[in-house]
Amino acid sequence: MEAGTAVPSPRAGGLAPVAELGRRRPAAAALLMLAIAVVAMVAARGLHDVAQTGLNGLSLGSVYALGAVGLTLVYGTLRLVNFAHGDFLTFGVYMAYLVNVTWEAPLAVAIVWAVAMTAALGVLFERTLWGPMRARRAGFLQLILISIGLAFVIRSSVQYVWGTEVRLLDVNVVDSVELLGLRIGQTELVVIVIGFAVLIVTGLMLRYSLLGKRMRALADNFELAETAGIDTSRVVLHTWVLAGGLAGLAGVLAGAVTNVKPELGFELLLPIFAAVILGGIGDAFGALAGGMVLGLMIEWSTLFIEARWKVAVGFVVLILVLVVRPQGIFGRARAI
Amino acid sequence: MSELLGLADQAVALPLAVTFESFTDVGFWTGVGVIAGTYTLVALGLQLNVGFTGIVNFGQAGFMAVGAYTMAILVLQVGLSFWLALPAAVLVAMAFGLIVGLPSLRLRADYFAIATLAMAEIVRLTAQNARGLTGGNQGIFCEGASCYDDSWISVSGTITGWLESLGWSDPETLFPLLLVVWTTAGIAAVLLHLAQGSPWGRVLRAIREDEDAARALGKNTLLYKLQSLAISALLGALAGFFVALNLATLHPKDFEPLVTFIGYGVLVLGGLASYWGVALGAILMWTVLEATRFVELPISDEREAAVRFMIVGIVLILLMVFRPQGMFGKREEMVLGD
């Protein structure tokens, strides 16, 4: 709690009011900066291009946001930096592949199956690994290395069964929809719709349901929550169900718009970390917004630099946020 | 299959075509020894950072890439001599370590881990995309007339000559590299060991145990952590050179995060806060990984690669669950807490 400490230093001169706004209303300041950036981009590259790449950004952002919510919730409640989270996405997409391609069932069934199985995987590891390790009061390095080991085990198991071959889900990759002069692939549109619907429901659930309040209570102070009579082990299990389920969904959506391969999840892990940190680590709403903002920034970056660099853009954003504002764009210093 | 443990497959495929024939093939074990020596260097840096300073550096593969690519680019595109390019590349890698560390070492441990991993990935993606400089996904190949390792090949030839004069009729091609990599690793381990006993090393330990207390004693802890990271970058650059010389090609795939994570496997296998353990950890890890090639499994090569990859994961999990201090680590020196 002590070290994070990067209280933004007051900037001199004309930027002072902005810095002041950033301190008092970080979300408003972030929105303001985003709006300024959009206006500048429209001026430079035209409304159509900005809107078109923005649409792509929303589909990428849905995947990031879904992955980021689970990762940040697990961190918030358990203080666990889960490097295996990316491979939860991989597990999810292969579960969907099994149902959708091998068993030739519709994608909707595959999604439900993938979400259920990935949630079950989260619970399985909580019961066999994370719970016992918490009981032993395992340290930070121990937990982080276990999660890396787990990531290897999940990915290599997937690779053992399905091989390294790049596969495709049975989705429509040809047809596209025309919308206000913008073109979007049918599958991408479905991804955006599902992603947004699930994110909104998750957000409402975290905000208003008893479970959501309990999760936040645990994130605030685990011992205090326990003393207050909250059944913490139950809440922890629910956290894993939610984190696993959302990760599974994120994996399927990512696989639907790109392809299915064992590295899918690991390649998404760092951008998801970036989304988590952008939103303030441990803050579920921040992760939602962080994922969307990151998706948009990455796609908008292709207006100015070659698209092959766009993965690196995500990492540069991650490092810049860590350096300039480690509590996240929406967070307050208290959060870390 | 070479995608996962690419380093191993390529390296071992080079010196001999018939690796699967026998367990006693000298050439095969020479190849394993070179990789183990390279990973000893990787993990020595991690040991200094994690075991003795308490900073979790996940960017070692990035420092390796900076060192190896800088050396190759200086030789091939700037025309510098190999022997000047080596120290120059080491300096570049150390400077890079300082640039990375200056903003990120102020962060909490988990943020620092993620930041260094992201930094290493930026390096790898740059190597992949700055095609004019690095050859992109084609990599830098050593084919034809001149390459970055020409000077090394002549040195290697000299050493082979000595070996022949000692009575070894047909020394393994990689044997000179084996000698040099382990000499380097040995010198590095001795120097690190000596440094650890010095006042400087004691400050690092103090930072590991309780950074606030060290700061309260008037130590500039950020400065010490930066030095620790820069030395780790130096060791990473050396390891990068050996990757480049061993494979005679440079490819972004040789610097994936997997390399760093195997380095952590080596580190915790050998044990935290023990420089000698690192060497034993590297030998054990790569012996296990390569020995699986001799076990006749009724599965495809691709599945065997998956099994080897799984072994690394299982080793990490089992060690951290049952023996977090590793084989030779000291429990009382292990500050794995938050």
XYZ file of C-alpha atoms in Angstrom, chain A residues 1-6 75 79 81 83 129 133 136 138-153 155-157 159-165 263 266-267 269-270 273-274 277 280-281 306 308-313 315-316 318-319 322-323 326-327 335-336, chain B residues 1 3-4 50 56 58 103-104 106-119 121-122 125-131 212 257-258 261-262 264 267-268 272 299 302-307 309-314 316-317 319-322 324 331 334-338:
132
model
C 0.000 0.000 0.000
C 2.851 2.318 0.714
C 5.020 2.002 -2.355
C 2.526 2.603 -5.192
C 2.680 6.173 -4.154
C 2.814 7.729 -7.563
C -6.670 -9.600 -7.946
C -4.400 -10.307 -4.260
C -1.774 -11.718 -10.133
C -0.753 -15.210 -15.203
C -4.428 -24.963 -5.526
C -1.920 -21.973 -0.880
C -0.387 -21.675 3.926
C 2.057 -18.295 0.357
C 3.974 -15.205 -0.723
C 3.744 -13.064 -3.824
C 6.524 -14.768 -5.801
C 5.231 -18.229 -4.940
C 1.740 -17.382 -6.205
C 2.915 -15.623 -9.351
C 5.190 -18.536 -10.320
C 2.450 -21.074 -9.612
C 0.142 -19.135 -11.906
C 2.819 -19.133 -14.625
C 3.271 -22.875 -14.171
C -0.472 -23.312 -14.390
C -0.538 -21.257 -17.587
C 2.040 -23.664 -19.079
C 0.057 -26.704 -17.988
C -1.683 -24.380 -22.729
C 0.382 -27.519 -23.209
C -2.639 -29.701 -22.381
C -1.680 -28.340 -27.418
C -1.418 -32.003 -26.545
C -5.035 -32.605 -27.488
C -5.501 -30.256 -30.436
C -1.961 -29.558 -31.667
C -0.503 -26.221 -32.756
C -2.514 -26.054 -35.974
C -1.186 -19.011 -27.986
C -1.223 -15.751 -23.779
C -1.058 -13.186 -26.569
C -2.824 -11.630 -21.503
C -0.610 -8.545 -21.627
C -3.176 -6.618 -17.968
C -2.914 -3.240 -19.670
C -3.994 -1.319 -14.977
C -6.953 0.745 -11.801
C -6.034 -2.732 -10.607
C 1.303 0.630 -39.711
C 1.691 -4.506 -37.690
C 2.801 -2.300 -34.795
C -0.575 -2.253 -33.090
C 0.213 -5.024 -30.590
C 3.198 -3.010 -29.415
C 0.945 0.039 -29.012
C 2.236 -2.486 -24.373
C 3.475 1.056 -24.746
C 0.625 -0.201 -20.430
C 4.085 1.133 -19.602
C 2.373 2.469 -15.088
C 4.894 5.270 -15.214
C -0.085 3.564 -11.809
C -3.408 3.853 -10.004
C -6.735 2.272 -4.704
C -3.173 0.972 -4.778
C 7.045 -28.191 -32.621
C 7.910 -23.124 -31.759
C 7.622 -23.976 -28.105
C 14.908 -11.875 -7.248
C 10.863 -9.589 -9.712
C 10.196 -10.650 -15.902
C 10.433 4.669 -13.917
C 9.321 1.118 -13.102
C 9.402 2.779 -8.035
C 6.370 0.571 -8.588
C 5.120 -2.193 -6.348
C 6.481 -5.689 -7.032
C 3.542 -6.972 -9.093
C 3.433 -3.841 -11.260
C 7.177 -4.049 -11.800
C 6.850 -7.666 -12.946
C 4.181 -6.758 -15.483
C 6.051 -3.644 -16.643
C 9.268 -5.577 -17.308
C 7.351 -8.296 -19.153
C 5.693 -5.653 -21.327
C 9.086 -4.054 -21.964
C 7.582 -7.901 -25.413
C 8.042 -4.434 -26.906
C 7.836 -6.959 -31.319
C 10.310 -4.315 -32.437
C 12.678 -7.060 -33.571
C 9.741 -8.585 -35.413
C 8.596 -5.377 -37.089
C 11.646 -3.166 -37.659
C 12.455 -5.266 -40.694
C 11.962 1.102 4.175
C 8.637 -14.635 -22.574
C 8.984 -18.415 -22.358
C 9.932 -18.209 -17.510
C 12.244 -21.181 -18.087
C 12.590 -18.752 -13.418
C 16.151 -20.271 -10.615
C 13.659 -21.898 -8.268
C 16.766 -18.765 -4.228
C 3.034 -39.960 -29.502
C 4.143 -32.155 -31.498
C 2.771 -33.922 -28.450
C 6.264 -34.562 -27.119
C 6.921 -30.828 -27.357
C 3.715 -30.232 -25.405
C 4.854 -32.717 -22.761
C 6.432 -27.647 -22.034
C 4.135 -29.180 -19.438
C 7.149 -30.396 -17.454
C 8.342 -26.799 -17.019
C 4.921 -25.840 -15.688
C 4.677 -28.793 -13.347
C 7.271 -24.584 -11.244
C 4.021 -25.529 -9.510
C 8.453 -26.467 -6.329
C 6.446 -23.426 -5.307
C 3.913 -25.568 -3.468
C 6.231 -28.007 -1.710
C 9.616 -22.805 -2.504
C 14.652 -20.892 3.638
C 13.727 -16.443 1.184
C 11.657 -13.340 1.274
C 8.779 -14.371 -0.888
C 6.269 -12.430 1.120
C 4.521 -9.382 -0.159
